[in-house]
Coordinates of C-alpha atoms and ligand atoms in Angstrom, one line a residue:
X1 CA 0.9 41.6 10.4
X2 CA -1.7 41.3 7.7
X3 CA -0.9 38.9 4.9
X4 CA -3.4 40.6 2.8
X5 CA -1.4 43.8 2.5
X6 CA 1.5 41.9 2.1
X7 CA 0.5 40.4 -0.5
X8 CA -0.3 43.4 -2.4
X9 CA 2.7 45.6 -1.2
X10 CA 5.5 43.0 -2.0
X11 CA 4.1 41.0 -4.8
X12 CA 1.5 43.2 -6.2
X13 CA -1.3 40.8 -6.1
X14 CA -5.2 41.2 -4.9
X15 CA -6.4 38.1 -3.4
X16 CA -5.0 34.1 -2.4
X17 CA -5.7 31.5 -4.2
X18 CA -7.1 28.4 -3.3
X19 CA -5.2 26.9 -0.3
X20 CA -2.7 29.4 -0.1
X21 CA -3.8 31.6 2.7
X22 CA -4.3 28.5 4.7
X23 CA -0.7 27.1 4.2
X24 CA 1.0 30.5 4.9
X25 CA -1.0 30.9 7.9
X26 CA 0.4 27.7 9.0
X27 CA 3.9 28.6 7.9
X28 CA 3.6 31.8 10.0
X29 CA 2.7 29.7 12.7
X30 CA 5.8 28.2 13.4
X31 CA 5.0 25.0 12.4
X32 CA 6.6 22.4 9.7
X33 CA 4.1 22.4 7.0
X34 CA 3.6 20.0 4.3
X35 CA 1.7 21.6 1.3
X36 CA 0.3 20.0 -1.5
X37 CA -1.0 21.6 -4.6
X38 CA -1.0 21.5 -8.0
X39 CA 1.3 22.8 -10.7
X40 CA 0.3 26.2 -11.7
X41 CA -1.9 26.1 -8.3
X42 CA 1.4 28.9 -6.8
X43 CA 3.2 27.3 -4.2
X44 CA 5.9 29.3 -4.5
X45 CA 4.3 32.3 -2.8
X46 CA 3.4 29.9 0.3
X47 CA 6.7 30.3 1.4
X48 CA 8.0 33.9 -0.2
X49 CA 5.4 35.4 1.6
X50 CA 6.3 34.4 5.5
X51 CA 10.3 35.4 3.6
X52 CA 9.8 38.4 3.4
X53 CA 6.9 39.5 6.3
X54 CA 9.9 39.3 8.6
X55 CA 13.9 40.8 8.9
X56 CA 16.2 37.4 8.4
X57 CA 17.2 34.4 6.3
X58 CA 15.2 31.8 4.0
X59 CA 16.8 29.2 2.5
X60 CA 15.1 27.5 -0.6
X61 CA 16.1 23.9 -1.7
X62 CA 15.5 23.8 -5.7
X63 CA 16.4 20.7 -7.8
X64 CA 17.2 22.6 -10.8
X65 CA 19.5 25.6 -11.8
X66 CA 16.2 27.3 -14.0
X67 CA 13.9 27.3 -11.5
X68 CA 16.2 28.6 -9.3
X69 CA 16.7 31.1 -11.9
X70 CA 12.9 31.8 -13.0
X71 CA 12.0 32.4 -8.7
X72 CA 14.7 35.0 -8.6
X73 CA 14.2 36.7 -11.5
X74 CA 11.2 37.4 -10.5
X75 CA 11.6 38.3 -7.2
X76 CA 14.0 40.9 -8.5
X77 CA 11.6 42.2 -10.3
X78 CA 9.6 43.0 -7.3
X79 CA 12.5 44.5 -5.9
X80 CA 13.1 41.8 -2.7
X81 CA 16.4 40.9 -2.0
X82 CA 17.3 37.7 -3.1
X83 CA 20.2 35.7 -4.8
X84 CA 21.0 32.2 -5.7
X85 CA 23.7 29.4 -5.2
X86 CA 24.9 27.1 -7.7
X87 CA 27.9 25.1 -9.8
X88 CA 27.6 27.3 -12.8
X89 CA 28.7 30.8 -10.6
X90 CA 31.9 31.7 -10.9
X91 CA 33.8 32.7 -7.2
X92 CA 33.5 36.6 -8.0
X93 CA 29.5 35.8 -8.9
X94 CA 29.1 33.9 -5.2
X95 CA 31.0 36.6 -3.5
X96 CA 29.0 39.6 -4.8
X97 CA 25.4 37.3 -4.0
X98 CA 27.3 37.0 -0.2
X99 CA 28.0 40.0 0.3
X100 CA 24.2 41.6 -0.8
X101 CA 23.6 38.7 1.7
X102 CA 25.1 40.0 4.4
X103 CA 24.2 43.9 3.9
X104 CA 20.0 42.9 3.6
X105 CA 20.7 41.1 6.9
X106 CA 22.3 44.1 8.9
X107 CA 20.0 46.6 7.5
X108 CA 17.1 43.9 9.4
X109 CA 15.7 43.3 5.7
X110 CA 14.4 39.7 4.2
X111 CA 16.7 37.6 2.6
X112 CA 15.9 34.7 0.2
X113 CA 18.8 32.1 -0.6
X114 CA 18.2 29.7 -3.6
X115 CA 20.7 26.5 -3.3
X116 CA 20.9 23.3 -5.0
X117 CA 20.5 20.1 -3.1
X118 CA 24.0 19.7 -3.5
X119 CA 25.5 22.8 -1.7
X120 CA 24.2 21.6 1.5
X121 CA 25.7 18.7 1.4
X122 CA 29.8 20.6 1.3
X123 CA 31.2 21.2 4.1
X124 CA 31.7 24.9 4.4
X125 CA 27.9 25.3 4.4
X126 CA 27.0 23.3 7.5
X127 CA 29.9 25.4 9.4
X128 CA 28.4 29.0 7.7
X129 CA 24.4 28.0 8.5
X130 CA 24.9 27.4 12.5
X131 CA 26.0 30.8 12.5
X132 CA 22.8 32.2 10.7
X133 CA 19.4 33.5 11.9
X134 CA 17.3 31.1 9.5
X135 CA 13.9 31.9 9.6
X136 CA 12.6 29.3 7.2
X137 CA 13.4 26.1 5.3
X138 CA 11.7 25.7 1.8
X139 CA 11.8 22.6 0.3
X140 CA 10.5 22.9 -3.5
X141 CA 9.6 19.6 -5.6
X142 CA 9.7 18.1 -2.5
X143 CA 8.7 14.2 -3.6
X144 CA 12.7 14.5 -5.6
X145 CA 13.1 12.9 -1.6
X146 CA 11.2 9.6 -2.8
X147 CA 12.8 7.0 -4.4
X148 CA 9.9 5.4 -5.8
X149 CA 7.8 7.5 -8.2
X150 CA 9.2 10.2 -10.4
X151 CA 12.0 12.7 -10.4
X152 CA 14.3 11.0 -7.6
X153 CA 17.1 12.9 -6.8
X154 CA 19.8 11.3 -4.3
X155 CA 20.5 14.5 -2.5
X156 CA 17.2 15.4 -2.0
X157 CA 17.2 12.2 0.3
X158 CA 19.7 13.3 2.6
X159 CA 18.3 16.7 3.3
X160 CA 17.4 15.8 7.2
X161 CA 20.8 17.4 8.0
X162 CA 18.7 20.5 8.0
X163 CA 17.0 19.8 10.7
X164 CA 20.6 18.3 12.2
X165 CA 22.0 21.4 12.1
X166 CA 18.9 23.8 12.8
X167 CA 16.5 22.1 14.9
X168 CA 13.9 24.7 15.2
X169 CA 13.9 26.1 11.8
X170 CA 10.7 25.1 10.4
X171 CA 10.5 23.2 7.5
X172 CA 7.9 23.8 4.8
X173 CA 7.9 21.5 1.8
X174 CA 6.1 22.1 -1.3
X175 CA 5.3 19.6 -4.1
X176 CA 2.2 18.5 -6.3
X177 CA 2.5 15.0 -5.9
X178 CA 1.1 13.5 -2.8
X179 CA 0.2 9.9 -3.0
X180 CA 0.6 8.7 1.4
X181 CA 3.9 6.8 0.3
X182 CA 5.3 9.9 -1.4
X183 CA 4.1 12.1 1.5
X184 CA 5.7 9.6 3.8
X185 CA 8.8 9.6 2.5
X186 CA 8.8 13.5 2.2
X187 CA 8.1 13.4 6.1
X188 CA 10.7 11.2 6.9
X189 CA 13.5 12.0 5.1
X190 CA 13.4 15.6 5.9
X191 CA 13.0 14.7 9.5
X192 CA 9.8 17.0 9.8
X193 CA 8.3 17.0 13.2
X194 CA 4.8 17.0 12.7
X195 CA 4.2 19.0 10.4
X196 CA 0.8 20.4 9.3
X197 CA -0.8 18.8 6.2
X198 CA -2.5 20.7 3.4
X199 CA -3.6 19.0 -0.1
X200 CA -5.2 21.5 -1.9
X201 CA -6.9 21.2 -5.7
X202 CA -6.1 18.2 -7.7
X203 CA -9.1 19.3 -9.7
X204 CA -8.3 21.3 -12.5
X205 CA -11.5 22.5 -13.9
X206 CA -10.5 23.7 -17.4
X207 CA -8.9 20.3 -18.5
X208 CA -10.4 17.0 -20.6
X209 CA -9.4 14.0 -20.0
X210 CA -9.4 11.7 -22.5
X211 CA -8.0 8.3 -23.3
X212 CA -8.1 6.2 -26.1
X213 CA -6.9 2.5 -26.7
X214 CA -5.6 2.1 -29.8
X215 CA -4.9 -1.6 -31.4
X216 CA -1.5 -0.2 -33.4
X217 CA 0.9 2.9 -34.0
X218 CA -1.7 4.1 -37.1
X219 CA -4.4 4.2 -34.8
X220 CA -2.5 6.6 -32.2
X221 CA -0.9 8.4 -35.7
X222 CA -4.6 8.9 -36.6
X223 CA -5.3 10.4 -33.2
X224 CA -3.0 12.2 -33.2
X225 CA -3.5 14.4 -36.0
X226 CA -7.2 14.7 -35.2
X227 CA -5.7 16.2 -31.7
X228 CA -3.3 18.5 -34.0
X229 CA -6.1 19.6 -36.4
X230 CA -8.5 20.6 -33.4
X231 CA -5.8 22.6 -31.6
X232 CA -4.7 25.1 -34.2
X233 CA -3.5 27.4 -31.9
X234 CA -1.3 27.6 -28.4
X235 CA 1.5 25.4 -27.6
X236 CA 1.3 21.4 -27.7
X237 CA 3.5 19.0 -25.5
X238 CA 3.5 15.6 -27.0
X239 CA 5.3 12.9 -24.3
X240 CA 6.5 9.9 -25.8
X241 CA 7.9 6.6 -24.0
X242 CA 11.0 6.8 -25.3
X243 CA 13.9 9.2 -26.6
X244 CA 13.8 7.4 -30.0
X245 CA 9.9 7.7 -30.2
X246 CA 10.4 11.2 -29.5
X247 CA 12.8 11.3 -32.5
X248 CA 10.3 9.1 -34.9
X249 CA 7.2 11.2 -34.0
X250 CA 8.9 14.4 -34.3
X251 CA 10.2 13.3 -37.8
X252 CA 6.4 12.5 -38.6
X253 CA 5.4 15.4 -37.8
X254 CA 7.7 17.6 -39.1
X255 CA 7.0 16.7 -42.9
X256 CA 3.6 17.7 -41.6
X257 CA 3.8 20.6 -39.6
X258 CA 6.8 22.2 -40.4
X259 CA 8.6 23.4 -37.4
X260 CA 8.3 20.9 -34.2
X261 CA 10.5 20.5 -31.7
X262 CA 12.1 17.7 -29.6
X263 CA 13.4 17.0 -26.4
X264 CA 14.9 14.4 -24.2
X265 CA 17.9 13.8 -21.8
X266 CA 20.2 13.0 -24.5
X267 CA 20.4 15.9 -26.0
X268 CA 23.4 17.8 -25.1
X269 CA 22.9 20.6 -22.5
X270 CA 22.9 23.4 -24.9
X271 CA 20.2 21.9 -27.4
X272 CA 18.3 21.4 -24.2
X273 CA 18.6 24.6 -23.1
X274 CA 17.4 25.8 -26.9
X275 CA 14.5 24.3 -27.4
X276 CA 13.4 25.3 -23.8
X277 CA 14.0 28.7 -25.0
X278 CA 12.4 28.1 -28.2
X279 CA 9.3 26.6 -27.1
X280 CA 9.1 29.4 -24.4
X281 CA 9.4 31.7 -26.5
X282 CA 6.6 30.4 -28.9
X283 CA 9.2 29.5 -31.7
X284 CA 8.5 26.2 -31.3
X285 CA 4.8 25.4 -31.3
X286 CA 4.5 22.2 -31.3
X287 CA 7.0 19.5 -29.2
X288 CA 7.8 16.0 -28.8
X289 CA 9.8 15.1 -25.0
X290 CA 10.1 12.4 -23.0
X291 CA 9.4 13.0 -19.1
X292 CA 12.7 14.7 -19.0
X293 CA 10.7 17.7 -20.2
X294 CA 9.0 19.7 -18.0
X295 CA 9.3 19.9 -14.5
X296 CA 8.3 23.3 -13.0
X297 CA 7.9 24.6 -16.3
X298 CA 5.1 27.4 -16.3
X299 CA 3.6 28.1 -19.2
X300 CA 0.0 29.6 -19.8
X301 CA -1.1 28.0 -23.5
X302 CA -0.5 25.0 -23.8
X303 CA -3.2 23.8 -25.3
X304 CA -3.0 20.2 -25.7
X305 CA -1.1 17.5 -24.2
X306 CA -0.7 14.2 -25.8
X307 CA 0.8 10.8 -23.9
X308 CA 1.5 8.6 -27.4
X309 CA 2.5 6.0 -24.6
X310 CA 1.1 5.7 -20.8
X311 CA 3.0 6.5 -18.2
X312 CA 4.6 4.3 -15.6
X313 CA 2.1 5.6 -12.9
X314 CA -0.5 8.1 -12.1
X315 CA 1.7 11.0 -10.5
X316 CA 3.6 11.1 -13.6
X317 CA 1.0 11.0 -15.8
X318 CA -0.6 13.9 -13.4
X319 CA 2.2 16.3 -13.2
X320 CA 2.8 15.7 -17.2
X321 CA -1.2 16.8 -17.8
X322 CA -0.6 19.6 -15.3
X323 CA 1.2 21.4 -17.9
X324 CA -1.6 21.8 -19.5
X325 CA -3.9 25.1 -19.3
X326 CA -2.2 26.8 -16.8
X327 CA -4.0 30.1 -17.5
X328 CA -7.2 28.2 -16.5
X329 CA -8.4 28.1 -20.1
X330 CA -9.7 24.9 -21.6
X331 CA -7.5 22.4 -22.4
X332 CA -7.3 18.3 -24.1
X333 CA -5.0 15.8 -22.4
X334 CA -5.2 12.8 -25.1
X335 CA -3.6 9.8 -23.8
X336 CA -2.9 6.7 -26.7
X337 CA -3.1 3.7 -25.1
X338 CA -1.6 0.2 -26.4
X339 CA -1.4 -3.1 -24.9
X340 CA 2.3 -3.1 -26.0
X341 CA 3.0 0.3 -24.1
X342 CA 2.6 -2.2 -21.1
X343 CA 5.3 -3.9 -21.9
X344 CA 7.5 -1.2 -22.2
X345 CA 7.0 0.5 -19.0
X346 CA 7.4 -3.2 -17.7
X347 CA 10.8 -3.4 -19.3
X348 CA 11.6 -0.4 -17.3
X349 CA 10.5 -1.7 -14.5
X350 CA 12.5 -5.1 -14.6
X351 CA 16.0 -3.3 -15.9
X352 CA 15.9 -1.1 -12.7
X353 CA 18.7 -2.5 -9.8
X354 CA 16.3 -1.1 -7.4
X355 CA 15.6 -2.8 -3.9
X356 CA 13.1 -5.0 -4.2
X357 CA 10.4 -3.3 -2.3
X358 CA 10.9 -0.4 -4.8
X359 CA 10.4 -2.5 -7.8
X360 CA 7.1 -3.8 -5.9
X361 CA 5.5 -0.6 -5.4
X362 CA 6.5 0.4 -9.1
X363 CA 4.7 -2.9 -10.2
X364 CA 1.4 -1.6 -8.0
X365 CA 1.9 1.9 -9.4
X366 CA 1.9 0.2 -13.5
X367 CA -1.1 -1.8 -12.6
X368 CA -2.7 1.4 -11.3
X369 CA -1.9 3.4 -14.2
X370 CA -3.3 0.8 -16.9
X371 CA -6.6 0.2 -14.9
X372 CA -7.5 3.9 -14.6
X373 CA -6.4 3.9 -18.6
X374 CA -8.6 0.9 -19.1
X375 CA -11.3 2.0 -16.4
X376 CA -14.6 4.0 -17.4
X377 CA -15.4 5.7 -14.0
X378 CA -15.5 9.6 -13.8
X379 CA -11.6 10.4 -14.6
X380 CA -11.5 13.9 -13.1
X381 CA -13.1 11.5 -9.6
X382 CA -10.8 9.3 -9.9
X383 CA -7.9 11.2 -9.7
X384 CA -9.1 13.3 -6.5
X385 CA -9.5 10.1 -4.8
X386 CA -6.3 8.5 -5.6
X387 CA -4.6 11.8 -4.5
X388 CA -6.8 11.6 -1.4
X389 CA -8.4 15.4 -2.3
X390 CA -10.6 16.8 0.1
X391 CA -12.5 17.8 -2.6
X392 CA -14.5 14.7 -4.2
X393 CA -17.2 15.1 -7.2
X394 CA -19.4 12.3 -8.8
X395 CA -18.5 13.6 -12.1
X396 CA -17.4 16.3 -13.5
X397 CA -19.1 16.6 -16.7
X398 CA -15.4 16.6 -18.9
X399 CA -13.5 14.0 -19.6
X400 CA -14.1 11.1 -22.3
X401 CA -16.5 9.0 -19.6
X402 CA -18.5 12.1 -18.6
X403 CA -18.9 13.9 -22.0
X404 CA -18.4 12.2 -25.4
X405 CA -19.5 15.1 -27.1
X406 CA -17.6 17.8 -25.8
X407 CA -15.4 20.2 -28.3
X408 CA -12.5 19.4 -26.2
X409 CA -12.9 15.2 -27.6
X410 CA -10.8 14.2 -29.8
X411 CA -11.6 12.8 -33.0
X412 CA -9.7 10.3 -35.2
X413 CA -8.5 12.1 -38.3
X414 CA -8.7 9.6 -41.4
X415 CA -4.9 9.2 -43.0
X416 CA -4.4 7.6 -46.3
X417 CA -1.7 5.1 -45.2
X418 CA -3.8 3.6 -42.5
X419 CA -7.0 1.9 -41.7
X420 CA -8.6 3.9 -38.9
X421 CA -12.0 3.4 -36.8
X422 CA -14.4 5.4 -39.4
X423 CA -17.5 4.6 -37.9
X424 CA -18.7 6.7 -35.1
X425 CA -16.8 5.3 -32.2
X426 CA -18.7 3.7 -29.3
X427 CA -19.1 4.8 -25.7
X428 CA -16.4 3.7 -23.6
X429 CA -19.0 2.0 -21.4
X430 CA -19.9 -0.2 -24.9
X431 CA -16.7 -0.7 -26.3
X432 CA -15.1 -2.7 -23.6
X433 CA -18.1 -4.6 -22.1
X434 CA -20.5 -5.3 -24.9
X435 CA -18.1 -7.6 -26.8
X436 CA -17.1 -9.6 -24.1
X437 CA -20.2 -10.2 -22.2
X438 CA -22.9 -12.3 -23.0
X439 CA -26.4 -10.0 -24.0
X440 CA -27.9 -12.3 -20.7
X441 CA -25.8 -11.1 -18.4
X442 CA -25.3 -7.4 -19.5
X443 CA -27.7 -6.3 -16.6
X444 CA -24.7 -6.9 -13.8
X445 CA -22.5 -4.7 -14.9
X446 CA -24.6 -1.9 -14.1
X447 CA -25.0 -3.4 -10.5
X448 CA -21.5 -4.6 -9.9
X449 CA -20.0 -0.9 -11.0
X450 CA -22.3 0.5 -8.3
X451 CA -21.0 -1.9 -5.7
X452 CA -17.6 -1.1 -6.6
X453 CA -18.5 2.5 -6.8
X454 CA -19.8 2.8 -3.3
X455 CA -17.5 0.2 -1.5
X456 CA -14.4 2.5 -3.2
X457 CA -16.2 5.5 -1.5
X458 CA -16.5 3.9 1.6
X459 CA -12.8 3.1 1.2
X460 CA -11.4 6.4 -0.2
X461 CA -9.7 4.8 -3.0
X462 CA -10.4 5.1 -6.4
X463 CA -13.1 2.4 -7.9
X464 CA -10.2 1.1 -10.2
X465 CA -7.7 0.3 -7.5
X466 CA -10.5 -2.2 -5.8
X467 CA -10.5 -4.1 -9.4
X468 CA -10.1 -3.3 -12.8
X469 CA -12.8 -3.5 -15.4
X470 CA -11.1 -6.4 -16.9
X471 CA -11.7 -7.8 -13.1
X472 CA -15.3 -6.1 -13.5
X473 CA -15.8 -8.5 -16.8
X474 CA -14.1 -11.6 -15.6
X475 CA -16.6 -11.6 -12.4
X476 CA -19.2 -11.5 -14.4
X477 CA -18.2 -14.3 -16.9
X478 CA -17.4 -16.5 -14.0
X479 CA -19.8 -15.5 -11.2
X480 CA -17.1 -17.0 -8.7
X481 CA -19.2 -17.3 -5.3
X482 CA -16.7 -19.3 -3.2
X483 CA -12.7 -17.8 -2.3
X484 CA -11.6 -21.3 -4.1
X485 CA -13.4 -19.6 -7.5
X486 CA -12.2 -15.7 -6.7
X487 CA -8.7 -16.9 -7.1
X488 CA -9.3 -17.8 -11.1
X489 CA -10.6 -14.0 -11.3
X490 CA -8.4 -12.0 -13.5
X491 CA -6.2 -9.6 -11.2
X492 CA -7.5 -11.3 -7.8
X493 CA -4.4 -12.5 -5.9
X494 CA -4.3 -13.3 -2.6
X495 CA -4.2 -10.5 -0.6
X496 CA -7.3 -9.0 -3.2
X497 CA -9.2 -12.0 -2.2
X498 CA -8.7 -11.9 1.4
X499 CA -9.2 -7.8 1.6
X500 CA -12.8 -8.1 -0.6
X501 CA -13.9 -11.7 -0.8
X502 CA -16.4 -11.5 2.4
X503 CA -17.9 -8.1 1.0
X504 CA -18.2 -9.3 -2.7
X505 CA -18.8 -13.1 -2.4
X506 CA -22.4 -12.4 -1.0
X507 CA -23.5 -9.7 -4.4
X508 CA -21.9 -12.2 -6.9
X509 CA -24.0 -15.0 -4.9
X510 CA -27.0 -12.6 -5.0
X511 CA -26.2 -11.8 -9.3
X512 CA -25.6 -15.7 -9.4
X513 CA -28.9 -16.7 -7.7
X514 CA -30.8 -13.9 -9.9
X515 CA -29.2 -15.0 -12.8
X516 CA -30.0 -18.6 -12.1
X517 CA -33.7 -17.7 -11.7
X518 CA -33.7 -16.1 -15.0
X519 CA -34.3 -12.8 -13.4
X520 CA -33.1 -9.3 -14.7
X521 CA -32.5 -10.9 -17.9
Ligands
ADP601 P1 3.7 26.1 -8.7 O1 5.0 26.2 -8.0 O2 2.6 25.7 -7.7 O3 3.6 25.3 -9.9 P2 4.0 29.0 -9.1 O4 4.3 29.3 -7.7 O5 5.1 28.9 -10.0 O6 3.2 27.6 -9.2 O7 2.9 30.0 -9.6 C1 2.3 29.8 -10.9 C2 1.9 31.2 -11.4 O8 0.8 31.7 -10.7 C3 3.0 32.2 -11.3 O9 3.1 32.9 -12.5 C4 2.6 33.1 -10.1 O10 3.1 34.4 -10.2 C5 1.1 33.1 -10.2 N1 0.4 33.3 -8.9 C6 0.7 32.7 -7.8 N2 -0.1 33.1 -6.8 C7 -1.0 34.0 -7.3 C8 -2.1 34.7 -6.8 N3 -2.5 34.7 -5.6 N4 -2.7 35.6 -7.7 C9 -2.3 35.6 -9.0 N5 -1.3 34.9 -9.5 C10 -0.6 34.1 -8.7
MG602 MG1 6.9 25.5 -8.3

C-alpha cells in the first residue's frame, strides 16, 4: 500500500504534514502508538488513514458529542463509511448506524465507529466487540485519562478494558498535551504495551507570545483594548478565571464593541450550543469563556487570544493559545498577569477533595505556570522544553522577550477612567531586575541567567523550572555560598537545595569573591 495515494484518493489531500507520515507508519505497523501534536497540527488523519487502507472496524473514543459530530461529517463528505454512537440517538437512529455497520463490513469495506467514553463502559458493548474484527483503537484527547492537569474525564480512566477485551488490537492515542506525567498516565491507564512515542511541533511559528503583569484590573482593561484596537479583524477568544469575570468583561465590552459573546459551563446546554454556533459562524466576533470553551474547536481566524487571568498550569495555558492561528497566519496571545490571579488559581487548588498527591503536583504545575509568566527567557524555548520537543530553538525572534517591537505587541491603550503606564514601557529584562537590584551588582545577572540557561539545557527542562527570576534576584541580593544560606533563598526548599546546591554554590562563591574584590562592578 502507498499512504501517499491514499492520502489523495480518500481524503483528497497532496502531501503530510509534519509528523504525520511518521505516526501512521507506526500505526500501520502494528504497534500501540502514542502521538503527540498540536492542536490544528491534524491528528485525526493519523488514525483515519490506517481506517480506511484496510477492509474492517475502527473504533474511535471521543470525549464530546461535537467532535464526534464534526469527524463524521466530514468523513461523509469524503464519502467513507462511518457513523457515530451516542446518548442523544434515538433507538431507530442507532439501528440504521448498525445496520450500515454491518453491510460496509460484509462488502470487506472500512468502517469507522465514533463512541463516547461511556458506551464502552455498558454492558452489551463488551459482549458485541469480542465478536468484531477491530482493526484499530483510537483514542482522541487522550490526556481526558489524567486526573491531574486539565479536561479529566472519569471514564476516560477506565478505558484499559479495551485492551481486556481485545488484546491485540492496537491502541493509538492522540492528544496535544504531553508533559511525562500526562504521558504516563495515558500509557498506563490504557494499558498500552509499549507503544511507540511521537511528539511532534509544539512550535507554532505564526504566534506571539506576550505577557504582561499588570498591578490592577485598569491596567489589564487598558490592555486589553490596545489588544482589541490592534486586531480589527478575525475572531477573538478572551479566557477569563472565572464564569462571573466572563460575565463582567463581556458586559465591559459590550457597551464598547457592540456584539460580544460569552461562554461558560453554566450556561444552559442550548445557550452553549448558540454561541458555539454563533461564534462559528462569525456572528459573534469577539468572546469572553472560561476554559470550558474550546476543546477541539477548529477554527482558522482567530486572531487574538487574551488570558485576563493565568492559567492554573502550562498545558492549559498551551492548549487555550493553540486556538489561536490555526490557518498558520500570524497571531497575539496576550496574557494579563496579577499577583492576585495567584490567589485565585490557589483557591482552586485548595477547594479540590483531590488525593493529596494530586493537589501536590497541581501546586508544582501553579508554580510553573507563574515563573514562566514572571520569567524573561525565550517563551516560544521555553515551551518546547517543558513539553520535551525534539525540536529546541534559542529564540525564536517573536514573543514579548525576543521582539518588543514587533506589530503583533500589544500596546496599552490609554482609557479615561484609569491611570495606565503612559511612558514607553521598559524591556522585560529592565522592569523586573533593575528596581530591585542594586546598580553594583547588576553585572550578575547576566552571568547567573547564563548558568541557568546552560545547566537547564543540560537538564532538558526549561530555565524557569530550575528557579524563578524572583529566585534569580534573591541570589543575587543574598549571594548565599553555604546550603545553611540557600535555604533563606526565595523558592529554594529542600529538595531545590539538595538537587542544585553543589552546582550553584561554587558560581555564587565565584560572583561573591568577584564582588568582594570590587570586580565587574
Ligand atoms: P487536531 O485534531 O490535531 O487538532 P485536526 O485533525 O482536526 O487537528 O486537523 C485540523 C485541520 O487540518 C483539519 O481541517 C484537517 O482537515 C486539516 N488537515 C489535516 N491534515 C492535513 C494535511 N496533511 N494537509 C492539509 N490539511 C490537513
Ligand atoms: Mg482533534
Amino acid at each position: 500500500m502507498n499512504i501517499h495515494s491514499e492520502l489523495k484518493s480518500n481524503f483528497n489531500l497532496d502531501s503530510f504534514r509534519l509528523g504525520q507520515q511518521e505516526i501512521i507508519e507506526s500505526v500501520l505497523n502494528h504497534k500501540d502508538v502514542l502521538a503527540i501534536m498540536p492542536t490544528g497540527g491534524g491528528k485525526s488523519l493519523c488514525y483515519q488513514l490506517p481506517a480506511y487502507s484496510k477492509p474492517g472496524l475502527t473504533i474511535v473514543i471521543s470525549p464530546l458529542i461535537a467532535l464526534m459530530n464534526d469527524q463524521v461529517r466530514h468523513l461523509k463528505d469524503l464519502n467513507l463509511p462511518t457513523g457515530c454512537m451516542h446518548s442523544g440517538l434515538s433507538l431507530d437512529e442507532r439501528k440504521a448506524i448498525f445496520a450500515e455497520l454491518n453491510d460496509a463490513l460484509e462488502d470487506k469495506k472500512s468502517f469507522v465507529l465514533f463512541l463516547t467514553p461511556e458506551r464502552v463502559q455498558k454492558e452489551g458493548f463488551a459482549k458485541w466487540i469480542v465478536r468484531q474484527n477491530v482493526n484499530y483503537f483510537a483514542i482522541d484527547e487522550a490526556h481526558c485519562v489524567s486526573k491531574w492537569g486539565h479536561d479529566f474525564r472519569q471514564e476516560y480512566s477506565q478505558l484499559s478494558i479495551l485492551k481486556q477485551l481485545k488484546p491485540n488490537v492496537p491502541i493509538i492515542a492522540l492528544t496535544a498535551t504531553a508533559t511525562p506525567i500526562v504521558k504516563n498516565d495515558i500509557k498506563k491507564y490504557l494499558s498500552m504495551n509499549e507503544p511507540a512515542e511521537h511528539v511532534y511541533g509544539f512550535y507554532r511559528s505564526n504566534l506571539y507570545y506576550q505577557v504582561e503583569f499588570c498591578e490592577n484590573e485598569d491596567v489589564k482593561k487598558s490592555y486589553l483594548l490596545g489588544a482589541l484596537t490592534a486586531n480589527k479583524n478575525g475572531r477573538i477568544l478572551i479566557y477569563c478565571g472565572t464564569r462571573k469575570k466572563t460575565e463582567s468583561w463581556h458586559e465591559y465590552l459590550s457597551t464598547k464593541y457592540g456584539k460580544v459573546g460569552f461562554y461558560h459551563a453554566g450556561l444552559n446546554k442550548k445557550d452553549r450550543e448558540a454561541v458555539e454556533a454563533q461564534f462559528a459562524s462569525g456572528d459573534i466576533r469577539i468572546l469572553t469563556a472560561t476554559n470550558a470553551f474550546g476543546m477541539g474547536i477548529d477554527l482558522p481566524d482567530v486572531r487574538l487570544v487574551v488570558h485576563t487571568q493565568i492559567p492554573g498550569n502550562i498545558e492549559s495555558y498551551y492548549q487555550e493559545v493553540g486556538r489561536a492561528g490555526r490557518d498558520g497566519l500570524p497571531a497575539t496571545c496576550l496574557m494579563l498577569y496579577s499577583k492576585k490571579d495567584k490567589g485565585l488559581q490557589s483557591f482552586f487548588i485548595t477547594q479540590s477533595d483531590a488525593p493529596k498527591d494530586i493537589i501536590n503536583k497541581r501546586w508544582r504545575a501553579l508554580d510553573a505556570m507563574v515563573n514562566f509568566a514572571e520569567g524573561s527567557e525565550c517563551r516560544h524555548s521555553e515551551i518546547l522544553v517543558y513539553f520535551n520537543d525534539q525540536n529546541r530553538i534559542k529564540s525564536c525572534g517573536h514573543c514579548d522577550t525576543c521582539d518588543t517591537e514587533s506589530k503583533l505587541n500589544v500596546k496599552p491603550e490609554f482609557i479615561a477612567e484609569a491611570e495606565v503606564p503612559k511612558k514607553k514601557k521598559k524591556s522585560k529584562y529592565d522592569k523586573l531586575f533593575q528596581t530591585e537590584i542594586p546598580a553594583d551588582k547588576q553585572w550578575m545577572i547576566k552571568d547567573l541567567k547564563k548558568w541557568r540557561k546552560e545547566y537547564a539545557q543540560e537538564n532538558s527542562v526549561p530555565a524557569f523550572m530550575i528557579f524563578s527570576d524572583k529566585s534569580l534576584r534573591d541570589l543575587i541580593n543574598q549571594l548565599p555560598t553555604t546550603e545553611h544560606d540557600l535555604i533563606n533563598v526565595y523558592g529554594f526548599g529542600e529538595s531545590k537545595v539538595e538537587s542544585l546546591s553543589s552546582d550553584l554554590l561554587p558560581v555564587m562563591e565565584e560572583l561573591k569573591n568577584n564582588y568582594d574584590k570590587g570586580l565587574n562592578s
